[in-house]
Amino acid sequence: MTRKSLLSLFLLLSVALSAQQKFVGGDISMLPSYEKANVQYTDRDGKRISDLVTFFRDRAGFNIARLRLFVNPDGKETGVLQDLDYILPLAKRIKEAGMNFMLDFHYSDTWADPTDQRTPAAWTSVPESALPDTVYAYTKRILEQLVAEGAAPDFIQTGNEISYGMLWGPQGTKTYYCHYDKDNNWDRLVSLLAQAGKACREVCPDAKIIIHTERTNNLTGSEKIYNRLASLDYDIIGLSYYPEWHNDIKSLKSLLAGLHNAFPDKDIMLVETGYYNNWYPANASYNFTSVWPASPAGQKLFLDDLVAATVDLDYMTGILYWFPEENPYNNRVYEPWYNHGLFNPNSGKVSDALFSLQVLRGITSGAEQLSGTPACLKADLPVFTIDGRLVTDTDRLPQGIYIRNGSKFVK
């Protein structure tokens, strides 16, 4: 092999290694409920989509999907259904499809977010001194069951939007609330997260641990949070970014750069983002409808701008869209309607915005997104390795970069 050929191969492999670190997908935790309700999902030509998981993979370039997990959800609140029995079949489908699986522990019976981090009812009688061990045992048990079923997570969130701590106490209490400017309860939070992380490392040693917060319009506050968690063993800073609450993309880029400078050993992922396909909330902190209309077209503009702003940030390793499967067209499974879904609420057809994120993986250009499956993803064409060898078993491709129809694609 000539020196020039070696250099070319080195450059291609460098691209491959870089591309492997870009993760594109969404939180699809409600999909089993939509499928049970026979909700109609159709492609751009109006043809019914039989399997949304493989559609996301093959047509939108998703290589990761996230599922949330509650401790003992009672099913009375919209969207709060995901116990282990609910998510296990979908987790197995995600893994069988060759996608990465992100597990989002809420450590609550209901939504865990900046306004509510209530302790699971079954844990409220546990002495404070024993609560870290309870978190450890629960985390380990869940992970062991997933591993045994062939659904080991590749990424694990130990808590959901824990900017102000977690396991505050019973409903309506904030006994163990944390604030980044006050010392109260941070040692407790670190102890809880350390035990959760210990279980992750023991059961899923190859999985990446994510600490997920949402002060995405506040660099100073975010830095203080992660500084207070500096002793923890974790891999990724996970963020929520919704422009109506977290300001514009310019502000986001400033925060990303600041966090990277402060914590250069951590990757950063947007584990939640989204935008409206219909009405815009009157109580939003920021109104961007003049930039991105609250419509399917506005969604696409938002995601195109988000991708353009972050695609060259090597430390920003992925974007996951929250609730892409929402589709109220023929059966409103989720009430009240959240109107962030990537299917047109008036037709059930896939929205163009769904195809915006795959640009992060270098799979296609914007012009190719609207013409059906990109050539590099079509399953009926032969696949070659980057050095020109024919791949005979395309159903079991390991992660890497490949060539199909003269175009590179990333597995």
mmCIF file of C-alpha atoms in Angstrom, residues 28-291:
data_model
loop_
_atom_site.group_PDB
_atom_site.id
_atom_site.type_symbol
_atom_site.label_atom_id
_atom_site.label_comp_id
_atom_site.label_asym_id
_atom_site.label_seq_id
_atom_site.Cartn_x
_atom_site.Cartn_y
_atom_site.Cartn_z
ATOM 1 C CA ILE A 28 -39.874 6.750 22.444
ATOM 2 C CA SER A 29 -41.266 5.668 25.813
ATOM 3 C CA MET A 30 -44.929 5.945 24.759
ATOM 4 C CA LEU A 31 -44.640 3.847 21.607
ATOM 5 C CA PRO A 32 -46.198 0.643 23.042
ATOM 6 C CA SER A 33 -49.302 2.607 24.044
ATOM 7 C CA TYR A 34 -49.651 4.135 20.580
ATOM 8 C CA GLU A 35 -49.199 0.754 18.957
ATOM 9 C CA LYS A 36 -51.805 -0.814 21.251
ATOM 10 C CA ALA A 37 -54.236 1.957 20.262
ATOM 11 C CA ASN A 38 -53.573 1.272 16.568
ATOM 12 C CA VAL A 39 -52.532 4.858 15.921
ATOM 13 C CA GLN A 40 -51.924 5.487 12.229
ATOM 14 C CA TYR A 41 -48.353 6.403 11.294
ATOM 15 C CA THR A 42 -47.684 6.937 7.589
ATOM 16 C CA ASP A 43 -44.663 7.836 5.508
ATOM 17 C CA ARG A 44 -44.434 10.808 3.170
ATOM 18 C CA ASP A 45 -46.325 8.867 0.491
ATOM 19 C CA GLY A 46 -49.189 7.999 2.833
ATOM 20 C CA LYS A 47 -48.149 4.346 3.239
ATOM 21 C CA ARG A 48 -48.714 2.924 6.685
ATOM 22 C CA ILE A 49 -45.556 2.375 8.753
ATOM 23 C CA SER A 50 -45.631 -1.135 10.172
ATOM 24 C CA ASP A 51 -42.697 -0.837 12.597
ATOM 25 C CA LEU A 52 -41.758 2.584 13.879
ATOM 26 C CA VAL A 53 -38.514 1.398 15.491
ATOM 27 C CA THR A 54 -37.042 0.223 12.197
ATOM 28 C CA PHE A 55 -38.510 3.246 10.403
ATOM 29 C CA PHE A 56 -36.671 5.533 12.803
ATOM 30 C CA ARG A 57 -33.504 3.509 12.226
ATOM 31 C CA ASP A 58 -33.649 3.110 8.456
ATOM 32 C CA ARG A 59 -35.298 6.320 7.355
ATOM 33 C CA ALA A 60 -34.350 8.858 10.032
ATOM 34 C CA GLY A 61 -30.888 7.520 10.853
ATOM 35 C CA PHE A 62 -31.629 6.898 14.530
ATOM 36 C CA ASN A 63 -28.918 4.864 16.225
ATOM 37 C CA ILE A 64 -30.164 5.346 19.791
ATOM 38 C CA ALA A 65 -33.492 5.317 21.619
ATOM 39 C CA ARG A 66 -34.251 6.303 25.187
ATOM 40 C CA LEU A 67 -36.849 4.808 27.548
ATOM 41 C CA ARG A 68 -37.861 6.225 30.918
ATOM 42 C CA LEU A 69 -38.455 4.006 33.921
ATOM 43 C CA PHE A 70 -40.579 4.686 37.005
ATOM 44 C CA VAL A 71 -40.450 2.643 40.211
ATOM 45 C CA ASN A 72 -44.156 1.859 40.771
ATOM 46 C CA PRO A 73 -46.266 3.988 38.412
ATOM 47 C CA ASP A 74 -50.004 3.747 39.004
ATOM 48 C CA GLY A 75 -50.969 4.663 35.427
ATOM 49 C CA LYS A 76 -53.334 7.442 36.507
ATOM 50 C CA GLU A 77 -51.235 10.245 35.020
ATOM 51 C CA THR A 78 -50.756 10.656 31.284
ATOM 52 C CA GLY A 79 -47.468 9.201 30.134
ATOM 53 C CA VAL A 80 -46.573 7.660 33.505
ATOM 54 C CA LEU A 81 -46.786 3.962 32.641
ATOM 55 C CA GLN A 82 -43.236 2.782 32.235
ATOM 56 C CA ASP A 83 -42.389 0.113 34.760
ATOM 57 C CA LEU A 84 -40.007 -2.699 33.842
ATOM 58 C CA ASP A 85 -42.741 -4.894 32.353
ATOM 59 C CA TYR A 86 -43.810 -2.019 30.079
ATOM 60 C CA ILE A 87 -40.380 -1.114 28.749
ATOM 61 C CA LEU A 88 -38.753 -4.546 28.508
ATOM 62 C CA PRO A 89 -40.296 -5.666 25.187
ATOM 63 C CA LEU A 90 -39.486 -2.305 23.590
ATOM 64 C CA ALA A 91 -35.949 -2.327 24.991
ATOM 65 C CA LYS A 92 -35.432 -5.742 23.382
ATOM 66 C CA ARG A 93 -36.743 -4.420 20.042
ATOM 67 C CA ILE A 94 -34.331 -1.492 20.219
ATOM 68 C CA LYS A 95 -31.376 -3.789 20.838
ATOM 69 C CA GLU A 96 -32.490 -6.325 18.237
ATOM 70 C CA ALA A 97 -32.667 -3.488 15.715
ATOM 71 C CA GLY A 98 -28.974 -2.820 16.363
ATOM 72 C CA MET A 99 -29.617 0.516 18.022
ATOM 73 C CA ASN A 100 -28.134 1.828 21.238
ATOM 74 C CA PHE A 101 -30.454 1.824 24.248
ATOM 75 C CA MET A 102 -30.495 4.639 26.816
ATOM 76 C CA LEU A 103 -32.257 3.902 30.107
ATOM 77 C CA ASP A 104 -33.598 6.881 32.064
ATOM 78 C CA PHE A 105 -34.078 6.081 35.761
ATOM 79 C CA HIS A 106 -36.596 8.523 37.253
ATOM 80 C CA TYR A 107 -36.268 7.121 40.793
ATOM 81 C CA SER A 108 -39.871 8.122 41.384
ATOM 82 C CA ASP A 109 -43.383 6.773 40.816
ATOM 83 C CA THR A 110 -44.144 9.775 38.609
ATOM 84 C CA TRP A 111 -42.451 12.515 36.585
ATOM 85 C CA ALA A 112 -39.112 13.534 38.051
ATOM 86 C CA ASP A 113 -38.138 17.032 36.953
ATOM 87 C CA PRO A 114 -37.052 20.379 38.469
ATOM 88 C CA THR A 115 -40.497 20.920 40.023
ATOM 89 C CA ASP A 116 -41.104 17.433 41.407
ATOM 90 C CA GLN A 117 -38.646 14.808 42.605
ATOM 91 C CA ARG A 118 -40.865 12.924 45.005
ATOM 92 C CA THR A 119 -39.595 9.752 46.638
ATOM 93 C CA PRO A 120 -41.293 6.501 45.514
ATOM 94 C CA ALA A 121 -44.104 5.651 47.927
ATOM 95 C CA ALA A 122 -42.513 2.300 48.773
ATOM 96 C CA TRP A 123 -39.306 4.045 49.811
ATOM 97 C CA THR A 124 -40.735 6.767 52.070
ATOM 98 C CA SER A 125 -40.449 4.565 55.147
ATOM 99 C CA VAL A 126 -36.827 3.658 54.421
ATOM 100 C CA PRO A 127 -34.442 5.296 56.945
ATOM 101 C CA GLU A 128 -32.287 8.014 55.417
ATOM 102 C CA SER A 129 -29.138 6.084 56.225
ATOM 103 C CA ALA A 130 -30.407 3.116 54.202
ATOM 104 C CA LEU A 131 -31.722 5.034 51.195
ATOM 105 C CA PRO A 132 -28.451 4.912 49.180
ATOM 106 C CA ASP A 133 -28.460 1.123 49.576
ATOM 107 C CA THR A 134 -32.072 1.043 48.395
ATOM 108 C CA VAL A 135 -31.134 2.998 45.282
ATOM 109 C CA TYR A 136 -28.211 0.634 44.697
ATOM 110 C CA ALA A 137 -30.307 -2.518 45.110
ATOM 111 C CA TYR A 138 -33.114 -1.234 42.877
ATOM 112 C CA THR A 139 -30.734 -0.074 40.146
ATOM 113 C CA LYS A 140 -28.811 -3.335 40.226
ATOM 114 C CA ARG A 141 -31.987 -5.467 40.120
ATOM 115 C CA ILE A 142 -33.385 -3.590 37.114
ATOM 116 C CA LEU A 143 -30.114 -3.762 35.202
ATOM 117 C CA GLU A 144 -29.613 -7.451 35.942
ATOM 118 C CA GLN A 145 -33.090 -8.222 34.584
ATOM 119 C CA LEU A 146 -32.458 -6.195 31.434
ATOM 120 C CA VAL A 147 -29.120 -7.924 30.874
ATOM 121 C CA ALA A 148 -30.701 -11.336 31.386
ATOM 122 C CA GLU A 149 -33.278 -10.523 28.695
ATOM 123 C CA GLY A 150 -30.677 -9.350 26.181
ATOM 124 C CA ALA A 151 -31.588 -5.685 26.637
ATOM 125 C CA ALA A 152 -28.557 -4.251 28.402
ATOM 126 C CA PRO A 153 -28.550 -0.450 28.212
ATOM 127 C CA ASP A 154 -25.619 1.264 26.502
ATOM 128 C CA PHE A 155 -26.284 4.580 28.255
ATOM 129 C CA ILE A 156 -27.790 5.018 31.722
ATOM 130 C CA GLN A 157 -29.219 8.171 33.264
ATOM 131 C CA THR A 158 -29.062 7.956 37.040
ATOM 132 C CA GLY A 159 -31.867 10.413 37.610
ATOM 133 C CA ASN A 160 -33.921 12.689 35.390
ATOM 134 C CA GLU A 161 -33.379 16.483 35.342
ATOM 135 C CA ILE A 162 -31.796 16.466 38.796
ATOM 136 C CA SER A 163 -30.708 20.127 38.785
ATOM 137 C CA TYR A 164 -32.199 20.444 42.291
ATOM 138 C CA GLY A 165 -31.541 16.952 43.564
ATOM 139 C CA MET A 166 -33.821 13.929 43.792
ATOM 140 C CA LEU A 167 -35.823 11.858 46.280
ATOM 141 C CA TRP A 168 -37.059 14.996 48.046
ATOM 142 C CA GLY A 169 -39.585 13.098 50.170
ATOM 143 C CA PRO A 170 -43.307 12.246 49.878
ATOM 144 C CA GLN A 171 -45.646 14.099 47.556
ATOM 145 C CA GLY A 172 -45.819 17.808 48.277
ATOM 146 C CA THR A 173 -42.553 17.941 50.247
ATOM 147 C CA LYS A 174 -39.121 19.272 49.344
ATOM 148 C CA THR A 175 -37.233 18.249 52.451
ATOM 149 C CA TYR A 176 -34.121 17.258 50.508
ATOM 150 C CA TYR A 177 -34.223 19.953 47.844
ATOM 151 C CA CYS A 178 -30.780 21.055 46.591
ATOM 152 C CA HIS A 179 -29.791 24.467 45.267
ATOM 153 C CA TYR A 180 -26.460 25.066 43.604
ATOM 154 C CA ASP A 181 -25.847 28.193 45.742
ATOM 155 C CA LYS A 182 -26.539 26.409 49.035
ATOM 156 C CA ASP A 183 -24.733 23.515 50.707
ATOM 157 C CA ASN A 184 -27.851 21.744 51.998
ATOM 158 C CA ASN A 185 -28.412 18.138 50.885
ATOM 159 C CA TRP A 186 -25.632 17.919 48.285
ATOM 160 C CA ASP A 187 -23.656 15.306 50.227
ATOM 161 C CA ARG A 188 -26.846 13.234 50.355
ATOM 162 C CA LEU A 189 -27.379 13.580 46.598
ATOM 163 C CA VAL A 190 -23.788 12.577 45.892
ATOM 164 C CA SER A 191 -24.228 9.497 48.078
ATOM 165 C CA LEU A 192 -27.414 8.481 46.236
ATOM 166 C CA LEU A 193 -25.856 8.984 42.821
ATOM 167 C CA ALA A 194 -22.658 7.204 43.814
ATOM 168 C CA GLN A 195 -24.603 4.081 44.760
ATOM 169 C CA ALA A 196 -26.632 4.243 41.558
ATOM 170 C CA GLY A 197 -23.414 4.556 39.581
ATOM 171 C CA LYS A 198 -21.830 1.684 41.499
ATOM 172 C CA ALA A 199 -24.660 -0.620 40.394
ATOM 173 C CA CYS A 200 -24.262 0.559 36.799
ATOM 174 C CA ARG A 201 -20.530 -0.168 36.757
ATOM 175 C CA GLU A 202 -21.021 -3.601 38.307
ATOM 176 C CA VAL A 203 -23.790 -4.818 36.025
ATOM 177 C CA CYS A 204 -23.171 -2.835 32.823
ATOM 178 C CA PRO A 205 -19.476 -1.919 32.922
ATOM 179 C CA ASP A 206 -19.423 -0.784 29.290
ATOM 180 C CA ALA A 207 -22.420 1.526 29.609
ATOM 181 C CA LYS A 208 -21.920 5.287 29.755
ATOM 182 C CA ILE A 209 -23.360 6.965 32.855
ATOM 183 C CA ILE A 210 -25.175 10.277 32.324
ATOM 184 C CA ILE A 211 -25.904 12.970 34.886
ATOM 185 C CA HIS A 212 -28.922 14.837 33.502
ATOM 186 C CA THR A 213 -29.789 18.447 34.359
ATOM 187 C CA GLU A 214 -31.800 21.201 32.700
ATOM 188 C CA ARG A 215 -30.408 24.620 33.745
ATOM 189 C CA THR A 216 -29.562 25.057 30.076
ATOM 190 C CA ASN A 217 -30.067 28.810 30.114
ATOM 191 C CA ASN A 218 -27.793 29.274 33.126
ATOM 192 C CA LEU A 219 -24.099 28.512 32.625
ATOM 193 C CA THR A 220 -23.087 29.659 36.094
ATOM 194 C CA GLY A 221 -25.717 27.490 37.749
ATOM 195 C CA SER A 222 -24.885 24.490 35.580
ATOM 196 C CA GLU A 223 -21.177 24.773 36.355
ATOM 197 C CA LYS A 224 -21.929 24.933 40.065
ATOM 198 C CA ILE A 225 -24.121 21.816 39.875
ATOM 199 C CA TYR A 226 -21.478 19.730 38.123
ATOM 200 C CA ASN A 227 -18.745 21.080 40.392
ATOM 201 C CA ARG A 228 -20.742 19.859 43.381
ATOM 202 C CA LEU A 229 -20.927 16.431 41.709
ATOM 203 C CA ALA A 230 -17.234 16.367 40.789
ATOM 204 C CA SER A 231 -16.424 13.336 42.960
ATOM 205 C CA LEU A 232 -18.873 11.121 41.080
ATOM 206 C CA ASP A 233 -17.859 8.458 38.583
ATOM 207 C CA TYR A 234 -19.803 9.326 35.412
ATOM 208 C CA ASP A 235 -19.131 9.891 31.716
ATOM 209 C CA ILE A 236 -21.562 12.332 30.138
ATOM 210 C CA ILE A 237 -23.173 15.647 30.987
ATOM 211 C CA GLY A 238 -26.769 15.233 29.807
ATOM 212 C CA LEU A 239 -28.906 18.289 29.154
ATOM 213 C CA SER A 240 -32.488 19.152 28.296
ATOM 214 C CA TYR A 241 -32.881 21.955 25.775
ATOM 215 C CA TYR A 242 -36.273 23.406 24.920
ATOM 216 C CA PRO A 243 -36.030 26.908 23.455
ATOM 217 C CA GLU A 244 -39.314 28.062 25.017
ATOM 218 C CA TRP A 245 -37.702 27.558 28.449
ATOM 219 C CA HIS A 246 -33.965 27.744 27.709
ATOM 220 C CA ASN A 247 -33.531 30.614 25.227
ATOM 221 C CA ASP A 248 -32.113 30.612 21.714
ATOM 222 C CA ILE A 249 -29.483 28.426 20.069
ATOM 223 C CA LYS A 250 -26.824 31.110 20.417
ATOM 224 C CA SER A 251 -27.319 30.943 24.180
ATOM 225 C CA LEU A 252 -27.157 27.139 24.062
ATOM 226 C CA LYS A 253 -23.865 27.193 22.174
ATOM 227 C CA SER A 254 -22.394 29.525 24.767
ATOM 228 C CA LEU A 255 -23.454 27.171 27.544
ATOM 229 C CA LEU A 256 -22.082 24.116 25.725
ATOM 230 C CA ALA A 257 -18.734 25.824 25.218
ATOM 231 C CA GLY A 258 -18.645 26.907 28.855
ATOM 232 C CA LEU A 259 -19.391 23.431 30.189
ATOM 233 C CA HIS A 260 -16.824 21.894 27.869
ATOM 234 C CA ASN A 261 -14.178 24.335 29.075
ATOM 235 C CA ALA A 262 -15.079 23.653 32.711
ATOM 236 C CA PHE A 263 -15.323 19.848 32.333
ATOM 237 C CA PRO A 264 -13.158 18.870 29.339
ATOM 238 C CA ASP A 265 -13.087 15.189 30.341
ATOM 239 C CA LYS A 266 -16.856 14.829 29.935
ATOM 240 C CA ASP A 267 -18.822 14.413 26.734
ATOM 241 C CA ILE A 268 -22.044 16.390 26.430
ATOM 242 C CA MET A 269 -25.352 15.161 25.023
ATOM 243 C CA LEU A 270 -28.721 16.804 24.535
ATOM 244 C CA VAL A 271 -30.772 13.930 25.911
ATOM 245 C CA GLU A 272 -33.990 15.894 25.434
ATOM 246 C CA THR A 273 -35.048 18.534 22.945
ATOM 247 C CA GLY A 274 -38.172 19.372 20.976
ATOM 248 C CA TYR A 275 -40.344 22.027 19.400
ATOM 249 C CA TYR A 276 -44.033 22.623 18.726
ATOM 250 C CA ASN A 277 -45.949 21.478 15.680
ATOM 251 C CA ASN A 278 -49.031 23.488 16.628
ATOM 252 C CA TRP A 279 -49.989 25.976 19.346
ATOM 253 C CA TYR A 280 -47.261 27.606 21.467
ATOM 254 C CA PRO A 281 -47.642 27.788 25.285
ATOM 255 C CA ALA A 282 -48.749 31.162 26.621
ATOM 256 C CA ASN A 283 -46.611 30.758 29.754
ATOM 257 C CA ALA A 284 -43.343 30.114 27.890
ATOM 258 C CA SER A 285 -40.314 32.020 29.106
ATOM 259 C CA TYR A 286 -39.262 32.801 25.522
ATOM 260 C CA ASN A 287 -41.348 33.120 22.374
ATOM 261 C CA PHE A 288 -39.579 32.127 19.155
ATOM 262 C CA THR A 289 -42.585 31.776 16.868
ATOM 263 C CA SER A 290 -41.253 34.606 14.693
ATOM 264 C CA VAL A 291 -38.125 32.502 14.093
#
